[in-house]
Amino acid sequence: MASFTRFARPLGSAFLGGGAAIAVGASAAARCEDKDPPHPPRYPFWIKSIFHAHEIPSVRRGYEVYRQVCATCHSMKQIHFRHLCNQVLPEKRMKEIAATFDVVDGPNDEGEMFTRPGILVDAFPSPYPNEEAARYANGGALPPDLSIYTTAKHEGLDYIMALLLGYRDPPAGVKEPPGLYYNAYFAGGLIAMPNPLHADGLVDYEDGTPCTKSQMAKDVVNFLCWASEPVHDERKLMGLKALSACVLGSMVMGVWYRAAWIGYKTRRIDFTKAVM
């Protein structure tokens, strides 16, 4: 009863002094850093520019980060091995990677399912057979599918980058329950996913790039961006071509319009009295 009284008194005063409450609320506007979660920083990803395409070397490194780190929990059911052929990695290399996975296929002539090495037409294998197994292995939390995650989230590039680098010790007064970890950029501040990039050198880059935590985060975000829109480069190139054609056509039409109407726009018509 006491708790209801404490709630009712300020509520009644707000109704009685509605004009004052509105004035105070208007003066104390919410700021960006007061939101939960806070807005992620603006990272200078190369692909954000209208004239830039995917950074394929970074996408290639990001696939290695996903395959060796993220694929243990997260699936990418809408991406097939063939999508990476000749865009991210050569076809021969992708066949070798696909063959390292065991895929359940069938039924065979005897009506039974069998296991075979993966081929290019197969989708990325899921780490769990079903949703219930995924939740059981992660304490009730379901790892999201990452096929289109950068487009599913608001400003997905910046959000995922900030989330991967946002793990830190909780502030004073905040306790981490068992199975949860503090991340400033996750709603509520507590996330069930442990820090996947907890140390440098988790992946051996074939091109010799230093494998730091920020480098791995940038590369895997670029790979997820590519996975969300594999035809991004072609679409942007077609758009630039169409825009250039529209600009050129507008210039030609402007010159034609001026040449065709200059006589009508600049002529002078004099009306004289008819002579009887």
XYZ file of N, CA, C and O in Angstrom, residues 71-221:
604
model
N 30.965 -19.539 -36.371
C 30.145 -20.649 -36.854
C 29.897 -21.707 -35.794
O 29.067 -22.597 -36.009
N 30.579 -21.642 -34.656
C 30.327 -22.606 -33.595
C 28.959 -22.401 -32.947
O 28.436 -23.322 -32.320
N 28.382 -21.202 -33.091
C 27.067 -20.921 -32.492
C 26.063 -20.369 -33.503
O 24.872 -20.652 -33.393
N 26.517 -19.566 -34.461
C 25.610 -18.860 -35.368
C 25.548 -19.565 -36.723
O 26.569 -20.000 -37.255
N 24.361 -19.620 -37.279
C 24.145 -20.212 -38.595
C 24.022 -19.118 -39.649
O 23.818 -17.941 -39.329
N 24.149 -19.521 -40.910
C 23.902 -18.647 -42.058
C 23.190 -19.500 -43.108
O 23.773 -19.923 -44.115
N 21.904 -19.754 -42.862
C 21.163 -20.718 -43.657
C 20.894 -20.250 -45.085
O 20.616 -21.072 -45.955
N 20.944 -18.949 -45.339
C 20.631 -18.437 -46.669
C 21.864 -18.277 -47.562
O 21.732 -17.809 -48.690
N 23.018 -18.640 -47.069
C 24.255 -18.531 -47.842
C 24.733 -19.927 -48.198
O 24.802 -20.811 -47.331
N 25.070 -20.128 -49.463
C 25.607 -21.392 -49.943
C 27.077 -21.206 -50.302
O 27.539 -20.091 -50.541
N 27.785 -22.316 -50.344
C 29.210 -22.252 -50.659
C 29.450 -21.673 -52.054
O 30.441 -20.986 -52.285
N 28.532 -21.920 -52.959
C 28.708 -21.433 -54.327
C 28.648 -19.911 -54.407
O 29.174 -19.319 -55.359
N 28.004 -19.261 -53.437
C 27.916 -17.806 -53.467
C 29.287 -17.153 -53.324
O 29.491 -16.032 -53.779
N 30.222 -17.846 -52.677
C 31.547 -17.279 -52.451
C 32.504 -17.533 -53.603
O 33.590 -16.954 -53.630
N 32.095 -18.404 -54.545
C 32.996 -18.773 -55.640
C 33.283 -17.565 -56.521
O 32.356 -16.871 -56.985
N 34.567 -17.320 -56.747
C 35.065 -16.285 -57.654
C 34.679 -14.871 -57.218
O 34.954 -13.914 -57.945
N 34.053 -14.738 -56.083
C 33.808 -13.422 -55.510
C 34.661 -13.201 -54.267
O 35.268 -12.139 -54.103
N 34.684 -14.213 -53.398
C 35.486 -14.134 -52.176
C 36.704 -15.041 -52.272
O 37.826 -14.628 -51.964
N 36.493 -16.277 -52.715
C 37.580 -17.246 -52.837
C 37.451 -17.978 -54.168
O 36.360 -18.060 -54.737
N 38.551 -18.539 -54.681
C 38.462 -19.314 -55.931
C 37.586 -20.556 -55.759
O 37.380 -21.050 -54.645
N 37.078 -21.035 -56.882
C 36.177 -22.186 -56.843
C 36.861 -23.424 -56.267
O 36.257 -24.179 -55.486
N 38.116 -23.640 -56.622
C 38.836 -24.813 -56.108
C 38.949 -24.761 -54.594
O 38.759 -25.774 -53.902
N 39.248 -23.585 -54.061
C 39.376 -23.441 -52.606
C 38.035 -23.645 -51.917
O 37.963 -24.272 -50.857
N 36.953 -23.166 -52.507
C 35.647 -23.342 -51.910
C 35.215 -24.812 -51.920
O 34.539 -25.277 -50.992
N 35.603 -25.550 -52.951
C 35.303 -26.985 -52.968
C 36.026 -27.704 -51.834
O 35.463 -28.605 -51.197
N 37.263 -27.283 -51.569
C 38.013 -27.890 -50.470
C 37.367 -27.579 -49.127
O 37.263 -28.452 -48.251
N 36.911 -26.340 -48.950
C 36.274 -25.976 -47.683
C 34.945 -26.702 -47.523
O 34.620 -27.208 -46.432
N 34.150 -26.775 -48.586
C 32.857 -27.450 -48.500
C 33.017 -28.930 -48.178
O 32.193 -29.509 -47.456
N 34.075 -29.551 -48.695
C 34.279 -30.976 -48.468
C 34.653 -31.298 -47.025
O 34.575 -32.459 -46.610
N 35.052 -30.312 -46.250
C 35.400 -30.558 -44.845
C 34.173 -30.731 -43.959
O 34.304 -31.139 -42.806
N 32.975 -30.428 -44.483
C 31.742 -30.555 -43.712
C 30.998 -31.815 -44.141
O 31.012 -32.189 -45.319
N 30.366 -32.456 -43.184
C 29.533 -33.626 -43.441
C 28.081 -33.183 -43.538
O 27.547 -32.557 -42.615
N 27.443 -33.524 -44.654
C 26.072 -33.110 -44.930
C 25.182 -34.345 -44.991
O 25.529 -35.345 -45.628
N 24.037 -34.273 -44.316
C 23.066 -35.367 -44.349
C 22.231 -35.230 -45.613
O 21.627 -34.181 -45.865
N 22.183 -36.268 -46.419
C 21.473 -36.250 -47.693
C 20.641 -37.515 -47.798
O 20.766 -38.439 -47.003
N 19.822 -37.563 -48.835
C 19.042 -38.756 -49.049
C 17.574 -38.436 -49.298
O 17.210 -37.265 -49.475
N 16.737 -39.466 -49.339
C 17.092 -40.870 -49.094
C 17.755 -41.535 -50.301
O 17.611 -41.070 -51.430
N 18.471 -42.621 -50.036
C 19.121 -43.374 -51.104
C 18.145 -44.402 -51.681
O 16.941 -44.349 -51.427
N 18.669 -45.324 -52.477
C 17.812 -46.325 -53.110
C 17.114 -47.225 -52.095
O 16.071 -47.827 -52.395
N 17.689 -47.326 -50.879
C 17.086 -48.154 -49.845
C 16.181 -47.359 -48.912
O 15.677 -47.902 -47.936
N 16.003 -46.056 -49.219
C 15.130 -45.232 -48.404
C 15.746 -44.722 -47.123
O 15.022 -44.299 -46.220
N 17.055 -44.740 -47.039
C 17.735 -44.305 -45.824
C 18.537 -43.043 -46.101
O 19.041 -42.826 -47.212
N 18.660 -42.216 -45.070
C 19.482 -41.026 -45.155
C 20.947 -41.411 -44.993
O 21.276 -42.397 -44.321
N 21.809 -40.648 -45.602
C 23.241 -40.937 -45.538
C 24.007 -39.632 -45.412
O 23.470 -38.544 -45.635
N 25.257 -39.745 -45.055
C 26.143 -38.597 -44.871
C 27.189 -38.576 -45.971
O 27.774 -39.612 -46.316
N 27.406 -37.393 -46.543
C 28.366 -37.228 -47.624
C 29.148 -35.937 -47.393
O 28.718 -35.060 -46.637
N 30.298 -35.775 -48.050
C 31.025 -34.498 -47.967
C 30.240 -33.384 -48.653
O 29.502 -33.608 -49.614
N 30.393 -32.187 -48.145
C 29.670 -31.060 -48.699
C 30.148 -30.684 -50.088
O 31.300 -30.915 -50.451
N 29.248 -30.101 -50.879
C 29.574 -29.608 -52.216
C 29.132 -28.151 -52.309
O 28.540 -27.604 -51.376
N 29.400 -27.525 -53.439
C 29.174 -26.087 -53.570
C 27.710 -25.692 -53.461
O 27.402 -24.580 -53.027
N 26.792 -26.569 -53.844
C 25.373 -26.204 -53.811
C 24.780 -26.299 -52.416
O 23.629 -25.893 -52.207
N 25.536 -26.808 -51.457
C 25.036 -26.938 -50.093
C 25.090 -25.594 -49.382
O 25.968 -24.767 -49.626
N 24.138 -25.373 -48.477
C 24.144 -24.185 -47.636
C 25.141 -24.362 -46.495
O 25.570 -25.483 -46.187
N 25.505 -23.246 -45.882
C 26.382 -23.331 -44.722
C 25.715 -24.215 -43.666
O 24.551 -24.011 -43.325
N 26.428 -25.201 -43.135
C 25.793 -26.094 -42.147
C 25.488 -25.365 -40.853
O 26.235 -24.497 -40.400
N 24.372 -25.708 -40.243
C 23.978 -25.115 -38.973
C 24.690 -25.826 -37.828
O 24.851 -27.055 -37.857
N 25.137 -25.093 -36.813
C 25.838 -25.754 -35.703
C 24.931 -26.605 -34.826
O 25.428 -27.446 -34.067
N 23.603 -26.405 -34.915
C 22.670 -27.160 -34.093
C 21.595 -27.773 -34.990
O 21.205 -27.181 -35.994
N 21.093 -28.946 -34.624
C 20.082 -29.588 -35.482
C 18.727 -28.892 -35.464
O 17.976 -28.976 -36.426
N 18.385 -28.193 -34.372
C 17.093 -27.523 -34.268
C 17.196 -26.400 -33.244
O 18.240 -26.232 -32.583
N 16.112 -25.628 -33.131
C 16.104 -24.471 -32.234
C 16.192 -24.891 -30.772
O 16.854 -24.220 -29.960
N 15.540 -25.986 -30.408
C 15.565 -26.419 -29.017
C 16.979 -26.790 -28.585
O 17.408 -26.473 -27.466
N 17.714 -27.475 -29.471
C 19.096 -27.833 -29.135
C 19.976 -26.595 -29.002
O 20.853 -26.537 -28.137
N 19.711 -25.576 -29.846
C 20.479 -24.339 -29.760
C 20.218 -23.625 -28.440
O 21.151 -23.122 -27.789
N 18.952 -23.575 -28.013
C 18.638 -22.920 -26.748
C 19.211 -23.696 -25.563
O 19.694 -23.112 -24.586
N 19.159 -25.006 -25.616
C 19.683 -25.822 -24.524
C 21.190 -25.643 -24.362
O 21.712 -25.591 -23.241
N 21.893 -25.521 -25.478
C 23.344 -25.373 -25.417
C 23.777 -23.979 -25.008
O 24.945 -23.785 -24.631
N 22.872 -22.991 -25.073
C 23.237 -21.608 -24.766
C 22.429 -21.040 -23.603
O 22.206 -19.830 -23.531
N 21.994 -21.892 -22.702
C 21.317 -21.429 -21.514
C 19.982 -20.770 -21.770
O 19.602 -19.841 -21.045
N 19.262 -21.193 -22.792
C 17.958 -20.631 -23.120
C 17.991 -19.542 -24.167
O 16.937 -19.146 -24.673
N 19.163 -19.013 -24.513
C 19.274 -17.965 -25.536
C 19.454 -18.603 -26.906
O 20.148 -19.617 -27.048
N 18.824 -18.017 -27.909
C 18.902 -18.530 -29.279
C 19.854 -17.669 -30.093
O 19.581 -16.485 -30.327
N 20.989 -18.200 -30.533
C 21.895 -17.413 -31.386
C 21.223 -17.073 -32.709
O 20.715 -17.962 -33.390
N 21.170 -15.816 -33.107
C 20.460 -15.442 -34.331
C 21.208 -15.895 -35.577
O 22.439 -16.045 -35.578
N 20.437 -16.105 -36.628
C 21.034 -16.391 -37.933
C 21.637 -15.104 -38.490
O 21.029 -14.038 -38.436
N 22.839 -15.208 -39.051
C 23.593 -14.025 -39.478
C 23.527 -13.779 -40.986
O 24.302 -12.980 -41.499
N 22.604 -14.435 -41.687
C 22.572 -14.303 -43.143
C 22.320 -12.864 -43.577
O 22.969 -12.358 -44.495
N 21.358 -12.200 -42.944
C 21.018 -10.822 -43.320
C 21.025 -9.932 -42.086
O 20.233 -8.995 -41.970
N 21.929 -10.185 -41.169
C 21.890 -9.495 -39.880
C 22.232 -8.017 -39.999
O 21.712 -7.191 -39.253
N 23.112 -7.648 -40.923
C 23.483 -6.233 -41.042
C 22.330 -5.387 -41.585
O 22.249 -4.195 -41.292
N 21.443 -5.977 -42.374
C 20.287 -5.241 -42.871
C 19.100 -5.348 -41.918
O 18.179 -4.528 -41.979
N 19.090 -6.356 -41.042
C 17.994 -6.514 -40.095
C 18.095 -5.526 -38.940
O 17.088 -5.200 -38.316
N 19.300 -5.046 -38.647
C 19.518 -4.116 -37.553
C 19.654 -2.695 -38.085
O 20.160 -2.476 -39.195
N 19.194 -1.727 -37.281
C 19.359 -0.323 -37.631
C 20.843 0.030 -37.613
O 21.524 -0.174 -36.611
N 21.336 0.527 -38.773
C 22.758 0.826 -38.928
C 23.577 -0.391 -38.491
O 24.423 -0.333 -37.597
N 23.312 -1.508 -39.172
C 23.868 -2.791 -38.766
C 25.379 -2.844 -38.712
O 25.952 -3.498 -37.839
N 26.063 -2.175 -39.642
C 27.520 -2.196 -39.635
C 28.066 -1.617 -38.337
O 28.908 -2.239 -37.669
N 27.612 -0.429 -37.986
C 28.097 0.216 -36.768
C 27.659 -0.547 -35.524
O 28.424 -0.660 -34.555
N 26.435 -1.073 -35.541
C 25.929 -1.775 -34.357
C 26.742 -3.036 -34.065
O 27.163 -3.274 -32.919
N 26.980 -3.864 -35.077
C 27.705 -5.113 -34.854
C 29.153 -4.825 -34.468
O 29.717 -5.489 -33.586
N 29.762 -3.830 -35.109
C 31.136 -3.464 -34.759
C 31.215 -3.005 -33.298
O 32.112 -3.431 -32.554
N 30.292 -2.149 -32.894
C 30.299 -1.669 -31.515
C 29.986 -2.795 -30.535
O 30.554 -2.847 -29.435
N 29.099 -3.718 -30.918
C 28.747 -4.828 -30.034
C 29.937 -5.748 -29.812
O 30.205 -6.182 -28.688
N 30.683 -6.057 -30.870
C 31.830 -6.952 -30.738
C 32.938 -6.341 -29.892
O 33.687 -7.068 -29.223
N 33.061 -5.029 -29.923
C 34.110 -4.356 -29.150
C 33.578 -3.737 -27.862
O 34.326 -3.017 -27.187
N 32.321 -3.980 -27.514
C 31.698 -3.319 -26.376
C 31.737 -4.109 -25.083
O 31.120 -3.691 -24.102
N 32.426 -5.260 -25.062
C 32.511 -6.028 -23.820
C 33.496 -5.354 -22.868
O 34.613 -5.008 -23.244
N 33.071 -5.191 -21.631
C 33.932 -4.604 -20.594
C 33.394 -4.982 -19.226
O 32.312 -5.579 -19.113
N 34.123 -4.646 -18.192
C 33.666 -4.927 -16.833
C 32.443 -4.067 -16.523
O 32.375 -2.898 -16.917
N 31.470 -4.623 -15.809
C 30.258 -3.843 -15.510
C 30.580 -2.681 -14.583
O 31.516 -2.746 -13.777
N 29.824 -1.606 -14.677
C 30.051 -0.469 -13.770
C 29.667 -0.811 -12.341
O 29.080 -1.865 -12.066
N 29.999 0.080 -11.449
C 29.716 -0.150 -10.033
C 28.212 -0.271 -9.798
O 27.423 0.505 -10.329
N 27.836 -1.268 -9.041
C 26.427 -1.491 -8.741
C 25.728 -2.443 -9.677
O 24.577 -2.802 -9.429
N 26.383 -2.854 -10.752
C 25.788 -3.775 -11.724
C 26.473 -5.125 -11.573
O 27.706 -5.219 -11.659
N 25.693 -6.172 -11.339
C 26.225 -7.513 -11.193
C 25.851 -8.349 -12.413
O 24.742 -8.243 -12.927
N 26.780 -9.156 -12.842
C 26.532 -10.048 -13.976
C 25.940 -11.361 -13.466
O 26.615 -12.114 -12.763
N 24.680 -11.663 -13.811
C 24.128 -12.965 -13.431
C 24.881 -14.088 -14.133
O 25.554 -13.873 -15.150
N 24.803 -15.288 -13.631
C 25.480 -16.410 -14.290
C 24.989 -16.586 -15.724
O 23.792 -16.610 -15.988
N 25.916 -16.687 -16.657
C 25.575 -16.876 -18.055
C 25.337 -15.605 -18.826
O 25.025 -15.668 -20.016
N 25.460 -14.441 -18.202
C 25.280 -13.160 -18.875
C 26.549 -12.338 -18.747
O 27.312 -12.472 -17.784
N 26.760 -11.453 -19.744
C 27.973 -10.653 -19.809
C 27.580 -9.207 -20.106
O 26.621 -8.948 -20.835
N 28.356 -8.292 -19.544
C 28.021 -6.878 -19.701
C 28.530 -6.367 -21.041
O 29.701 -6.554 -21.399
N 27.626 -5.726 -21.785
C 27.970 -5.091 -23.054
C 27.156 -3.812 -23.156
O 25.917 -3.853 -23.135
N 27.843 -2.693 -23.258
C 27.159 -1.398 -23.210
C 26.233 -1.182 -24.393
O 25.268 -0.409 -24.293
N 26.465 -1.829 -25.531
C 25.688 -1.577 -26.735
C 24.578 -2.594 -26.957
O 23.940 -2.581 -28.002
N 24.333 -3.460 -25.996
C 23.220 -4.396 -26.076
C 22.086 -3.878 -25.196
O 22.328 -3.322 -24.126
N 20.855 -4.039 -25.656
C 19.706 -3.533 -24.899
C 19.662 -4.162 -23.514
O 19.654 -5.387 -23.376
N 19.646 -3.336 -22.499
C 19.650 -3.812 -21.125
C 21.035 -3.951 -20.537
O 21.186 -4.024 -19.319
N 22.060 -4.009 -21.393
C 23.434 -4.079 -20.917
C 23.961 -5.464 -20.650
O 25.160 -5.631 -20.435
N 23.115 -6.495 -20.655
C 23.546 -7.859 -20.380
C 23.199 -8.739 -21.561
O 22.065 -8.752 -22.033
N 24.176 -9.477 -22.053
C 24.014 -10.316 -23.238
C 24.462 -11.730 -22.900
O 25.381 -11.940 -22.096
N 23.802 -12.716 -23.508
C 24.113 -14.115 -23.219
C 25.319 -14.615 -24.004
O 25.843 -15.685 -23.680
N 25.752 -13.891 -25.017
C 26.888 -14.332 -25.826
C 28.194 -13.897 -25.168
O 28.405 -12.703 -24.934
N 29.074 -14.825 -24.824
C 30.384 -14.413 -24.308
C 31.180 -13.696 -25.385
O 30.867 -13.776 -26.572
N 32.199 -12.988 -24.962
C 33.011 -12.208 -25.895
C 33.665 -13.136 -26.915
O 34.573 -13.904 -26.565
N 33.225 -13.113 -28.186
C 33.828 -14.036 -29.163
C 35.240 -13.640 -29.556
O 36.040 -14.506 -29.920
N 35.565 -12.357 -29.493
C 36.899 -11.878 -29.855
C 37.623 -11.455 -28.582
O 37.958 -10.297 -28.384
N 37.850 -12.414 -27.709
C 38.378 -12.123 -26.385
C 39.879 -11.897 -26.365
O 40.420 -11.415 -25.362
N 40.571 -12.229 -27.453
C 42.029 -12.072 -27.470
C 42.498 -11.891 -28.902
O 41.786 -12.230 -29.864
N 43.684 -11.357 -29.056
C 44.291 -11.221 -30.371
C 44.805 -12.574 -30.850
O 45.105 -13.471 -30.052
N 44.912 -12.712 -32.167
C 45.507 -13.913 -32.739
C 44.620 -15.133 -32.752
O 45.132 -16.257 -32.802
N 43.303 -14.961 -32.709
C 42.411 -16.122 -32.751
C 42.390 -16.786 -34.119
O 42.093 -17.975 -34.235
N 42.698 -16.033 -35.169
C 42.665 -16.542 -36.541
C 44.003 -16.237 -37.194
O 44.585 -15.163 -36.980
N 44.484 -17.175 -37.983
C 45.718 -16.970 -38.749
C 45.340 -16.489 -40.143
O 44.849 -17.259 -40.973
N 45.555 -15.201 -40.410
C 45.242 -14.643 -41.719
C 46.298 -15.094 -42.731
O 47.497 -14.998 -42.485
N 45.826 -15.582 -43.883
C 46.746 -16.061 -44.905
C 47.548 -14.940 -45.540
O 48.655 -15.163 -46.028
N 46.985 -13.706 -45.548
C 47.698 -12.604 -46.186
C 48.645 -11.887 -45.234
O 49.244 -10.873 -45.601
N 48.790 -12.378 -44.013
C 49.732 -11.792 -43.076
C 49.242 -10.577 -42.326
O 50.027 -9.916 -41.637
N 47.957 -10.246 -42.423
C 47.413 -9.099 -41.693
C 47.462 -9.363 -40.193
O 47.107 -10.462 -39.752
N 47.900 -8.390 -39.381
C 47.897 -8.596 -37.925
C 46.490 -8.879 -37.412
O 45.545 -8.141 -37.695
N 46.358 -9.957 -36.654
C 45.043 -10.414 -36.204
C 44.748 -9.825 -34.828
O 44.864 -10.499 -33.803
N 44.335 -8.567 -34.802
C 43.921 -7.934 -33.563
C 42.404 -8.048 -33.398
O 41.690 -8.412 -34.345
N 41.912 -7.717 -32.230
C 40.465 -7.805 -31.979
C 39.687 -6.838 -32.866
O 38.649 -7.201 -33.426
N 40.172 -5.622 -32.987
C 39.477 -4.656 -33.840
C 39.542 -5.058 -35.307
O 38.582 -4.852 -36.057
N 40.676 -5.652 -35.731
C 40.795 -6.092 -37.123
C 39.827 -7.235 -37.406
O 39.166 -7.265 -38.451
N 39.710 -8.189 -36.491
C 38.762 -9.294 -36.677
C 37.328 -8.786 -36.690
O 36.504 -9.267 -37.480
N 37.011 -7.821 -35.817
C 35.656 -7.271 -35.794
C 35.333 -6.583 -37.109
O 34.240 -6.764 -37.678
N 36.257 -5.783 -37.612
C 36.032 -5.097 -38.888
C 35.860 -6.091 -40.030
O 34.961 -5.941 -40.875
N 36.686 -7.130 -40.068
C 36.622 -8.087 -41.165
C 35.329 -8.892 -41.140
O 34.697 -9.097 -42.185
N 34.910 -9.348 -39.970
C 33.694 -10.153 -39.914
C 32.465 -9.296 -40.200
O 31.479 -9.773 -40.800
N 32.486 -8.018 -39.843
C 31.372 -7.136 -40.188
C 31.318 -6.941 -41.697
O 30.229 -6.939 -42.299
